[in-house]
Structure formats: C-alpha cells, structure tokens
Amino acid sequence: MTTATDMPDPDLLYSDEEEALRAAVRALLADRCDPATVLAGVESGRPYDAELWRALAVDIGTAGLLVPEKLGGQGASAREAAVVLEELGRAVAPVPYLTSAVVAVSALLGCDPSQEAVAGPLAALAEGSGTGALAVPLPAAPGGSAPPTVRADAAGALTGRVGSVADAAGAGLLLVPAEGPDGPALYAVDAAAPGVRAEAVTPLDLTRPLAHLTFDRAPGRLLATGDRARAAVDRALLTGAGLLASEQLGIAEWCLTETVRHTAERTQFGRPVGSFQALKHRMAALWLEVGSARAAARNAAGALASGSSDAPVAVAVAQAYCAPVAVHAAEECIQLHGGIGMTWEHPAHLFLKRAKSDELALGTPGRHRDALAALVDLAAP
C-alpha cells in the first residue's frame, strides 16, 4: 500500500508551455470576450458564442487537449486544460469548454476508443467541429450519481427525461447514461435526432445555459455497458469537478484584481478608499484565500494529469475549498465597488452568478466534504 511519504510532492508551478498557452488564450479573450461583449451575448439568446468557440477550440486547439494524439487530439493533460479554464473563469466566457472538451471528452475516453462508435465522436469533439454534453443534471457529483432516469430498449431506443443539463441546448452530441436491457449503459444520441427535445430553462448564470432533455424513443448508439459505462460517467464527473476548481480560481482572481484596482482609484475624503485599514484587511484576507485556492486547484489538476490514486481526495479538497472562495471573492467585489457594483452594466454580477452556479455544479462543497471524510476514513462527530 502506498503511504503519504511514498507519494511525490505535487508540482504546483506552471511550466513554460502552460504559460504560453495561457498567454494565447488570454490574448484571444481580451480581444473577443470583454465584459461588454459578454453582457451583449447573454441577452442575445444564443447558447454560446460560436465564433469565440471556433477560435478557442479550433484555432488554438484547446478542444482536444485531453485527447491523445493517436485519437486526433493534442495529447496534453489536465494541467493544460486547467490553465484554459482559469482564463475562461477570469472572463466568464460563454463557451461550452468545461461541458464539451472536459466532461464529454472524459466520458468518451472512459469507453473503448478502439470502437468506431467511440472514436468518431471523440475525434469530432477533439477538433472542435462540434460540441457535446453529458446528459446528467448540473449538480451531479462524482461517486454519487443517482440511477439513470432514461431507459433503453433492446434496439437502443431511449425514453426518459433529464433535468438541468448544462450546455445541452447548443450541443450536437448527447452522451446519455441509461438503464439498458442488461443494466447500466452509456449511449450517444444526436441532438437533432427524432424524439429528442431540449427545453431551455432560465439559469442563474446566463453564460452557461441549462436545458431539460426529453427522449421519446430517440435512437441511441451504444458506447459502453455495465461497470465500464458507470466508470466512464464517474470519470467524467471527477475530471469535471477537479478542473472546475480552476475555473473558480479564475473567477476569484479577476474579482480580487478588479477590487484592488477600483479601491486604488476610488477616492473618499481626499484619499483612495483602498488605503483605509478595514478595506486593506478584507482584501489581504481575500488574497490569502485566493492563494490557497490556487494551490488546491493546481493539486487537483496535477493529480488528474498523473492518474494518481489520490485524485478523488485532491478533487474533493479543491471543490470543498475553491467553490466558497469564488463566491466570497465575487461578493466582496460587488460590495467594495459600492453602488456601481450593483448595476447591470458592471460585469461584477456575471462573476457572482457564475460563482454561485459553479458552487452547485458537479457537487456542492458540503457534498465534497462528505466525500472527503469517507475517502480519508474520518468519521463524523
């Protein structure tokens, strides 16, 4: 059995390649995803910014970071995907990167990529020509998913309903966990196929739309069955939860940076409000929280990248800590901006809504704390 002293120290630093990737993504978002553009986009009714997605997924090549080169991807790892998500969090970018390039791709990788039914969709998602979504509710957590609410018959026809699926409205491919004739199974369903209906719902975070999916004898292609299907879904949720922490880190970093900038420029009684001791203490405390969140998020990304057996522990720690930090940073950002922070025109509300939505996504902090206690055999008081 591996002990704590046998495990290598996690590398929390960014490599030169990761910093180069960050620079490319940040430059793209600065050019095409400024706050005014994001605000205009959430009022447009579009599921996501298709042009921004093409530039990010195809031109930079981020859609295939988690996919091995032999399967049509970039052959990178969760560490590089985490860097992308940090930058997307800093911009609350309206693109389905987490749901398609991370969660859906991870689900397919958990199946048998030697099968054409798996390799074809995986290559399409890796090249960014389409987007996919795993048909589970947004709050679904790794290791604790509820029984499927969709049933499949012997011919692969799917019937049932799944509520609150993130980015499902704009996805071309749906990966649907279902109860098949021989037990748990995972099916691929074309979103435009007969018998598939996506009913958009109004989410708190308008940059990540939700939809209820209804299947009425929709034709599905079998990807995996039994334990492999169950493991593929759990792998996808674990990877998504671990890398979601990096998006939450990006949210918190933007909120802290913007708050420091504003309080340094806003004056009262002839001096910057940021010079008042009470505000300095609040921002210093937030800076410490963000630094700790960075360590937790990087540790989770590193554990996922290396395939460490401690990955579930690292993910549970990251989500239990990073989610509340992102919410706290967004709340402080709004409050320390004063009246302007409460306006629609200021982007602070976008970050608070994304942070609150992320706090529920892929398991709440309380759910991850419970999971962590079970993983380290820590009994409740």
Coordinates of C-alpha atoms in Angstrom, one line a residue:
M1 CA 0.0 0.0 0.0
T2 CA 1.3 3.4 -0.9
T3 CA 1.9 5.7 2.0
A4 CA 1.9 9.5 2.1
T5 CA 5.7 9.5 2.3
D6 CA 5.9 7.4 -0.9
M7 CA 3.9 9.9 -2.9
P8 CA 5.9 12.5 -4.9
D9 CA 5.4 16.1 -4.0
P10 CA 2.8 17.8 -6.2
D11 CA 4.2 20.3 -8.8
L12 CA 2.1 23.4 -8.3
L13 CA 4.1 25.6 -10.6
Y14 CA 3.3 26.4 -14.2
S15 CA 5.5 25.1 -17.0
D16 CA 6.7 27.4 -19.8
E17 CA 4.3 25.5 -22.2
E18 CA 1.4 26.2 -19.8
E19 CA 2.3 29.9 -19.6
A20 CA 2.5 30.1 -23.4
L21 CA -1.0 28.5 -23.6
R22 CA -2.3 30.9 -21.0
A23 CA -0.9 33.9 -23.0
A24 CA -2.6 32.7 -26.2
V25 CA -6.0 32.1 -24.5
R26 CA -5.8 35.4 -22.5
A27 CA -5.0 37.4 -25.7
L28 CA -7.9 35.8 -27.5
L29 CA -10.3 36.6 -24.7
A30 CA -9.1 40.1 -24.3
D31 CA -9.8 40.7 -28.0
R32 CA -13.2 38.9 -28.3
C33 CA -14.6 38.4 -24.8
D34 CA -14.5 41.8 -23.0
P35 CA -17.3 42.4 -20.4
A36 CA -19.4 44.5 -22.8
T37 CA -19.4 41.6 -25.3
V38 CA -20.3 39.0 -22.7
L39 CA -23.2 41.2 -21.5
A40 CA -24.5 41.6 -25.0
G41 CA -24.1 37.9 -25.6
V42 CA -26.2 36.8 -22.6
E43 CA -29.1 39.0 -23.9
S44 CA -28.9 37.5 -27.4
G45 CA -30.5 34.2 -26.6
R46 CA -27.6 32.2 -28.2
P47 CA -26.5 29.1 -26.4
Y48 CA -22.9 30.2 -26.7
D49 CA -20.6 32.4 -28.8
A50 CA -19.9 30.2 -31.8
E51 CA -17.1 32.4 -33.2
L52 CA -15.3 32.6 -29.9
W53 CA -15.7 28.9 -29.6
R54 CA -14.2 28.2 -33.0
A55 CA -11.2 30.5 -32.3
L56 CA -10.6 28.8 -28.9
A57 CA -11.3 25.2 -29.8
V58 CA -10.0 25.1 -33.4
D59 CA -7.6 27.9 -34.0
I60 CA -5.8 27.5 -30.7
G61 CA -6.6 23.8 -30.5
T62 CA -7.8 23.6 -26.9
A63 CA -10.8 21.3 -27.6
G64 CA -8.5 18.3 -27.9
L65 CA -6.1 18.9 -25.1
L66 CA -7.3 15.8 -23.1
V67 CA -7.4 13.6 -26.2
P68 CA -4.3 11.5 -27.1
E69 CA -2.7 12.4 -30.4
K70 CA -3.4 9.0 -32.0
L71 CA -7.1 9.7 -31.4
G72 CA -7.0 13.1 -33.1
G73 CA -6.2 15.3 -30.1
Q74 CA -3.3 17.4 -28.7
G75 CA -2.1 14.7 -26.3
A76 CA -1.8 17.2 -23.4
S77 CA -3.2 16.7 -19.9
A78 CA -5.5 18.1 -17.2
R79 CA -2.8 20.6 -16.2
E80 CA -3.1 22.4 -19.6
A81 CA -6.9 22.2 -19.6
A82 CA -6.8 23.7 -16.1
V83 CA -4.9 26.7 -17.4
V84 CA -7.5 27.2 -20.1
L85 CA -10.3 27.1 -17.5
E86 CA -8.5 29.6 -15.3
E87 CA -8.6 32.1 -18.2
L88 CA -12.2 31.3 -19.1
G89 CA -13.1 31.9 -15.5
R90 CA -11.4 35.2 -15.5
A91 CA -13.5 36.2 -18.5
V92 CA -16.8 34.3 -17.6
A93 CA -16.5 33.3 -21.3
P94 CA -19.8 32.0 -22.7
V95 CA -18.3 28.8 -24.3
P96 CA -19.0 25.1 -23.5
Y97 CA -15.4 24.2 -22.8
L98 CA -16.0 22.5 -19.4
T99 CA -19.0 20.5 -20.6
S100 CA -17.7 19.5 -24.0
A101 CA -13.9 19.5 -24.0
V102 CA -13.6 18.2 -20.4
V103 CA -16.7 16.3 -19.3
A104 CA -18.0 14.9 -22.6
V105 CA -14.5 14.0 -23.8
S106 CA -13.6 12.3 -20.5
A107 CA -16.7 10.2 -20.7
L108 CA -15.8 9.0 -24.2
L109 CA -12.2 8.3 -23.1
G110 CA -13.6 6.1 -20.4
C111 CA -15.3 3.9 -23.0
D112 CA -13.3 1.8 -25.6
P113 CA -11.8 4.3 -28.1
S114 CA -10.9 1.4 -30.4
Q115 CA -14.6 1.2 -31.3
E116 CA -15.7 3.4 -34.2
A117 CA -18.8 4.4 -32.2
V118 CA -16.5 6.0 -29.7
A119 CA -13.5 7.1 -31.8
G120 CA -15.7 9.0 -34.3
P121 CA -17.4 11.3 -31.8
L122 CA -14.2 11.7 -29.8
A123 CA -12.3 12.9 -32.9
A124 CA -15.1 15.3 -33.8
L125 CA -15.1 16.8 -30.3
A126 CA -11.2 17.0 -30.3
E127 CA -11.1 19.0 -33.5
G128 CA -13.8 21.4 -32.2
S129 CA -16.2 20.8 -35.1
G130 CA -19.0 20.1 -32.7
T131 CA -19.8 20.2 -29.0
G132 CA -21.1 17.5 -26.7
A133 CA -22.8 17.3 -23.4
L134 CA -23.1 14.5 -20.8
A135 CA -26.8 14.2 -20.1
V136 CA -26.7 14.5 -16.3
P137 CA -28.1 17.2 -14.0
L138 CA -25.7 20.1 -13.3
P139 CA -25.4 19.2 -9.6
A140 CA -24.4 15.6 -10.3
A141 CA -21.3 14.8 -8.2
P142 CA -18.6 12.1 -8.8
G143 CA -19.2 8.9 -7.0
G144 CA -22.8 9.7 -6.0
S145 CA -24.8 9.9 -9.2
A146 CA -28.4 8.9 -9.0
P147 CA -29.8 6.0 -11.0
P148 CA -30.5 6.9 -14.7
T149 CA -33.8 8.4 -15.4
V150 CA -33.6 7.2 -19.1
R151 CA -34.4 3.7 -20.2
A152 CA -33.2 2.0 -23.4
D153 CA -34.8 -1.0 -25.1
A154 CA -33.0 -3.8 -27.0
A155 CA -33.0 -1.7 -30.2
G156 CA -31.2 1.3 -28.5
A157 CA -34.3 3.5 -28.4
L158 CA -34.2 5.9 -25.4
T159 CA -37.1 7.1 -23.4
G160 CA -37.0 9.4 -20.3
R161 CA -36.1 12.8 -19.1
V162 CA -33.0 14.5 -17.6
G163 CA -33.3 17.9 -16.0
S164 CA -31.0 20.9 -15.8
V165 CA -28.2 19.7 -18.2
A166 CA -25.6 22.3 -18.8
D167 CA -24.9 23.5 -22.4
A168 CA -27.3 20.9 -23.8
A169 CA -29.2 23.3 -25.9
G170 CA -26.2 24.1 -28.1
A171 CA -24.7 20.6 -28.2
G172 CA -24.7 18.4 -31.3
L173 CA -23.9 15.2 -29.4
L174 CA -25.5 14.0 -26.2
L175 CA -23.9 11.3 -24.1
V176 CA -26.8 9.7 -22.2
P177 CA -26.5 7.4 -19.2
A178 CA -29.4 5.0 -19.4
E179 CA -30.7 1.7 -17.9
G180 CA -30.4 -0.8 -20.7
P181 CA -31.7 -4.3 -21.1
D182 CA -28.6 -5.6 -19.4
G183 CA -28.0 -2.9 -16.8
P184 CA -26.3 0.5 -16.8
A185 CA -25.2 1.7 -20.3
L186 CA -24.0 4.9 -22.0
Y187 CA -25.4 5.9 -25.4
A188 CA -24.5 8.6 -27.9
V189 CA -27.5 10.5 -29.3
D190 CA -27.6 13.1 -32.0
A191 CA -29.3 16.2 -30.5
A192 CA -31.2 16.7 -33.8
A193 CA -32.5 13.1 -33.9
P194 CA -36.2 12.4 -33.9
G195 CA -37.6 12.0 -30.4
V196 CA -35.1 14.4 -28.8
R197 CA -36.4 17.6 -27.3
A198 CA -34.4 20.3 -25.3
E199 CA -36.4 22.7 -23.3
A200 CA -34.4 25.7 -22.3
V201 CA -34.7 27.0 -18.7
T202 CA -33.6 30.3 -17.3
P203 CA -30.5 29.7 -15.2
L204 CA -28.9 32.0 -12.6
D205 CA -25.7 32.1 -14.7
L206 CA -26.8 33.2 -18.2
T207 CA -23.3 32.4 -19.6
R208 CA -23.9 28.7 -19.0
P209 CA -27.4 27.8 -20.2
L210 CA -29.4 24.9 -18.9
A211 CA -32.0 22.7 -20.6
H212 CA -34.3 19.8 -19.7
L213 CA -33.8 16.9 -22.1
T214 CA -36.7 14.7 -23.1
F215 CA -36.2 11.4 -25.0
D216 CA -39.2 9.7 -26.7
R217 CA -37.8 6.6 -28.4
A218 CA -34.8 8.5 -29.6
P219 CA -32.2 6.4 -31.5
G220 CA -29.0 5.9 -29.5
R221 CA -25.7 4.3 -30.3
L222 CA -24.3 2.1 -27.6
L223 CA -20.9 3.2 -26.3
A224 CA -20.4 1.1 -23.1
T225 CA -22.3 -1.2 -20.7
G226 CA -22.1 -2.4 -17.2
D227 CA -19.2 -1.3 -14.9
R228 CA -17.4 0.4 -17.8
A229 CA -20.4 2.7 -18.5
R230 CA -20.7 3.5 -14.8
A231 CA -16.9 4.1 -14.6
A232 CA -16.9 6.3 -17.7
V233 CA -19.6 8.6 -16.3
D234 CA -17.9 8.8 -12.9
R235 CA -14.5 9.6 -14.6
A236 CA -16.1 12.4 -16.5
L237 CA -17.7 13.9 -13.3
L238 CA -14.5 13.6 -11.3
T239 CA -12.4 15.2 -14.1
G240 CA -15.0 17.9 -14.5
A241 CA -15.2 18.7 -10.8
G242 CA -11.4 18.8 -10.4
L243 CA -11.0 21.2 -13.3
L244 CA -14.0 23.3 -12.3
A245 CA -11.8 24.3 -9.4
S246 CA -9.5 26.1 -11.9
E247 CA -12.4 28.0 -13.3
Q248 CA -13.4 29.0 -9.8
L249 CA -9.8 30.1 -9.2
G250 CA -10.0 32.3 -12.3
I251 CA -13.2 33.9 -11.1
A252 CA -11.7 34.7 -7.7
E253 CA -8.5 36.1 -9.3
W254 CA -10.5 38.5 -11.5
C255 CA -12.7 39.7 -8.6
L256 CA -9.6 40.3 -6.4
T257 CA -7.7 42.1 -9.1
E258 CA -10.7 44.3 -10.1
T259 CA -11.4 45.1 -6.5
V260 CA -7.9 46.2 -5.8
R261 CA -7.9 48.3 -8.9
H262 CA -11.2 50.0 -8.1
T263 CA -10.3 50.8 -4.5
A264 CA -7.0 52.2 -5.5
E265 CA -8.7 54.7 -7.9
R266 CA -11.9 55.5 -5.9
T267 CA -11.3 58.3 -3.5
Q268 CA -13.2 59.5 -0.4
F269 CA -12.2 62.2 2.0
G270 CA -9.3 63.0 -0.4
R271 CA -7.6 59.6 -0.3
P272 CA -8.1 56.2 -2.1
V273 CA -10.7 54.1 -0.3
G274 CA -8.2 51.2 -0.6
S275 CA -5.9 52.9 1.8
F276 CA -8.4 52.5 4.7
Q277 CA -7.3 49.9 7.1
A278 CA -10.6 48.0 7.3
L279 CA -10.7 47.5 3.5
K280 CA -7.0 46.6 3.3
H281 CA -7.6 43.8 5.9
R282 CA -10.5 42.5 3.8
M283 CA -8.5 42.4 0.6
A284 CA -5.5 40.9 2.3
A285 CA -7.7 38.1 3.7
L286 CA -9.1 37.5 0.3
W287 CA -5.6 37.4 -1.3
L288 CA -4.7 34.6 1.1
E289 CA -7.8 32.7 0.2
V290 CA -7.1 33.0 -3.5
G291 CA -3.5 31.8 -3.0
S292 CA -4.8 28.7 -1.1
A293 CA -7.4 28.1 -3.8
R294 CA -4.6 28.2 -6.4
A295 CA -2.7 25.5 -4.6
A296 CA -5.8 23.3 -4.2
A297 CA -6.8 23.7 -7.8
R298 CA -3.3 23.0 -9.1
N299 CA -3.0 20.0 -6.9
A300 CA -6.3 18.6 -8.3
A301 CA -5.2 19.2 -11.9
G302 CA -1.8 17.6 -11.3
A303 CA -3.4 14.5 -9.6
L304 CA -5.8 14.1 -12.6
A305 CA -2.9 14.6 -15.1
S306 CA -0.8 11.9 -13.4
G307 CA -3.6 9.5 -12.8
S308 CA -2.8 9.5 -9.1
S309 CA -4.8 7.2 -6.9
D310 CA -5.2 10.2 -4.7
A311 CA -7.1 12.1 -7.4
P312 CA -10.5 11.7 -5.7
V313 CA -9.1 13.2 -2.5
A314 CA -7.4 16.1 -4.3
V315 CA -10.6 16.8 -6.2
A316 CA -12.8 16.7 -3.1
V317 CA -10.4 19.1 -1.3
A318 CA -10.3 21.5 -4.3
Q319 CA -14.1 21.7 -4.7
A320 CA -14.7 21.9 -1.0
Y321 CA -12.4 24.9 -0.8
C322 CA -12.4 26.7 -4.2
A323 CA -16.2 27.0 -4.6
P324 CA -16.7 29.1 -1.4
V325 CA -13.7 31.2 -2.2
A326 CA -15.0 32.1 -5.6
V327 CA -18.4 33.1 -4.1
H328 CA -16.7 35.1 -1.3
A329 CA -14.4 36.9 -3.8
A330 CA -17.4 37.9 -6.0
E331 CA -19.4 39.1 -3.1
E332 CA -16.5 41.2 -1.8
C333 CA -16.0 42.6 -5.4
I334 CA -19.6 43.8 -5.5
Q335 CA -19.7 45.2 -2.0
L336 CA -16.4 47.1 -2.3
H337 CA -17.4 48.6 -5.6
G338 CA -20.3 50.3 -3.8
G339 CA -23.3 51.3 -5.8
I340 CA -21.8 50.7 -9.2
G341 CA -21.2 47.1 -8.3
M342 CA -25.0 46.6 -8.1
T343 CA -25.6 47.7 -11.7
W344 CA -26.3 45.5 -14.7
E345 CA -23.7 47.4 -16.7
H346 CA -20.8 46.5 -14.4
P347 CA -19.6 42.9 -15.0
A348 CA -19.4 42.0 -11.3
H349 CA -22.8 40.4 -11.3
L350 CA -21.7 38.0 -14.1
F351 CA -18.9 36.7 -11.8
L352 CA -21.2 36.3 -8.8
K353 CA -23.7 34.4 -10.8
R354 CA -21.0 32.1 -12.3
A355 CA -19.5 31.6 -8.9
K356 CA -22.9 30.7 -7.3
S357 CA -23.7 28.4 -10.3
D358 CA -20.3 26.7 -10.0
E359 CA -20.9 26.2 -6.3
L360 CA -23.8 23.9 -7.2
A361 CA -22.2 22.3 -10.3
L362 CA -20.7 18.8 -10.0
G363 CA -21.4 18.6 -6.3
T364 CA -21.8 21.2 -3.6
P365 CA -18.9 22.0 -1.2
G366 CA -20.9 20.0 1.5
R367 CA -21.2 17.0 -0.8
H368 CA -17.4 17.1 -1.4
R369 CA -16.6 17.5 2.3
D370 CA -18.7 14.4 3.0
A371 CA -16.9 12.5 0.2
L372 CA -13.5 13.6 1.5
A373 CA -14.4 12.4 5.0
A374 CA -15.3 9.0 3.6
L375 CA -12.1 8.8 1.4
V376 CA -9.8 9.5 4.4
D377 CA -11.9 7.4 6.8
L378 CA -12.8 10.4 9.0
A379 CA -15.9 9.6 11.0
A380 CA -18.5 12.4 11.5
P381 CA -18.7 13.7 15.1

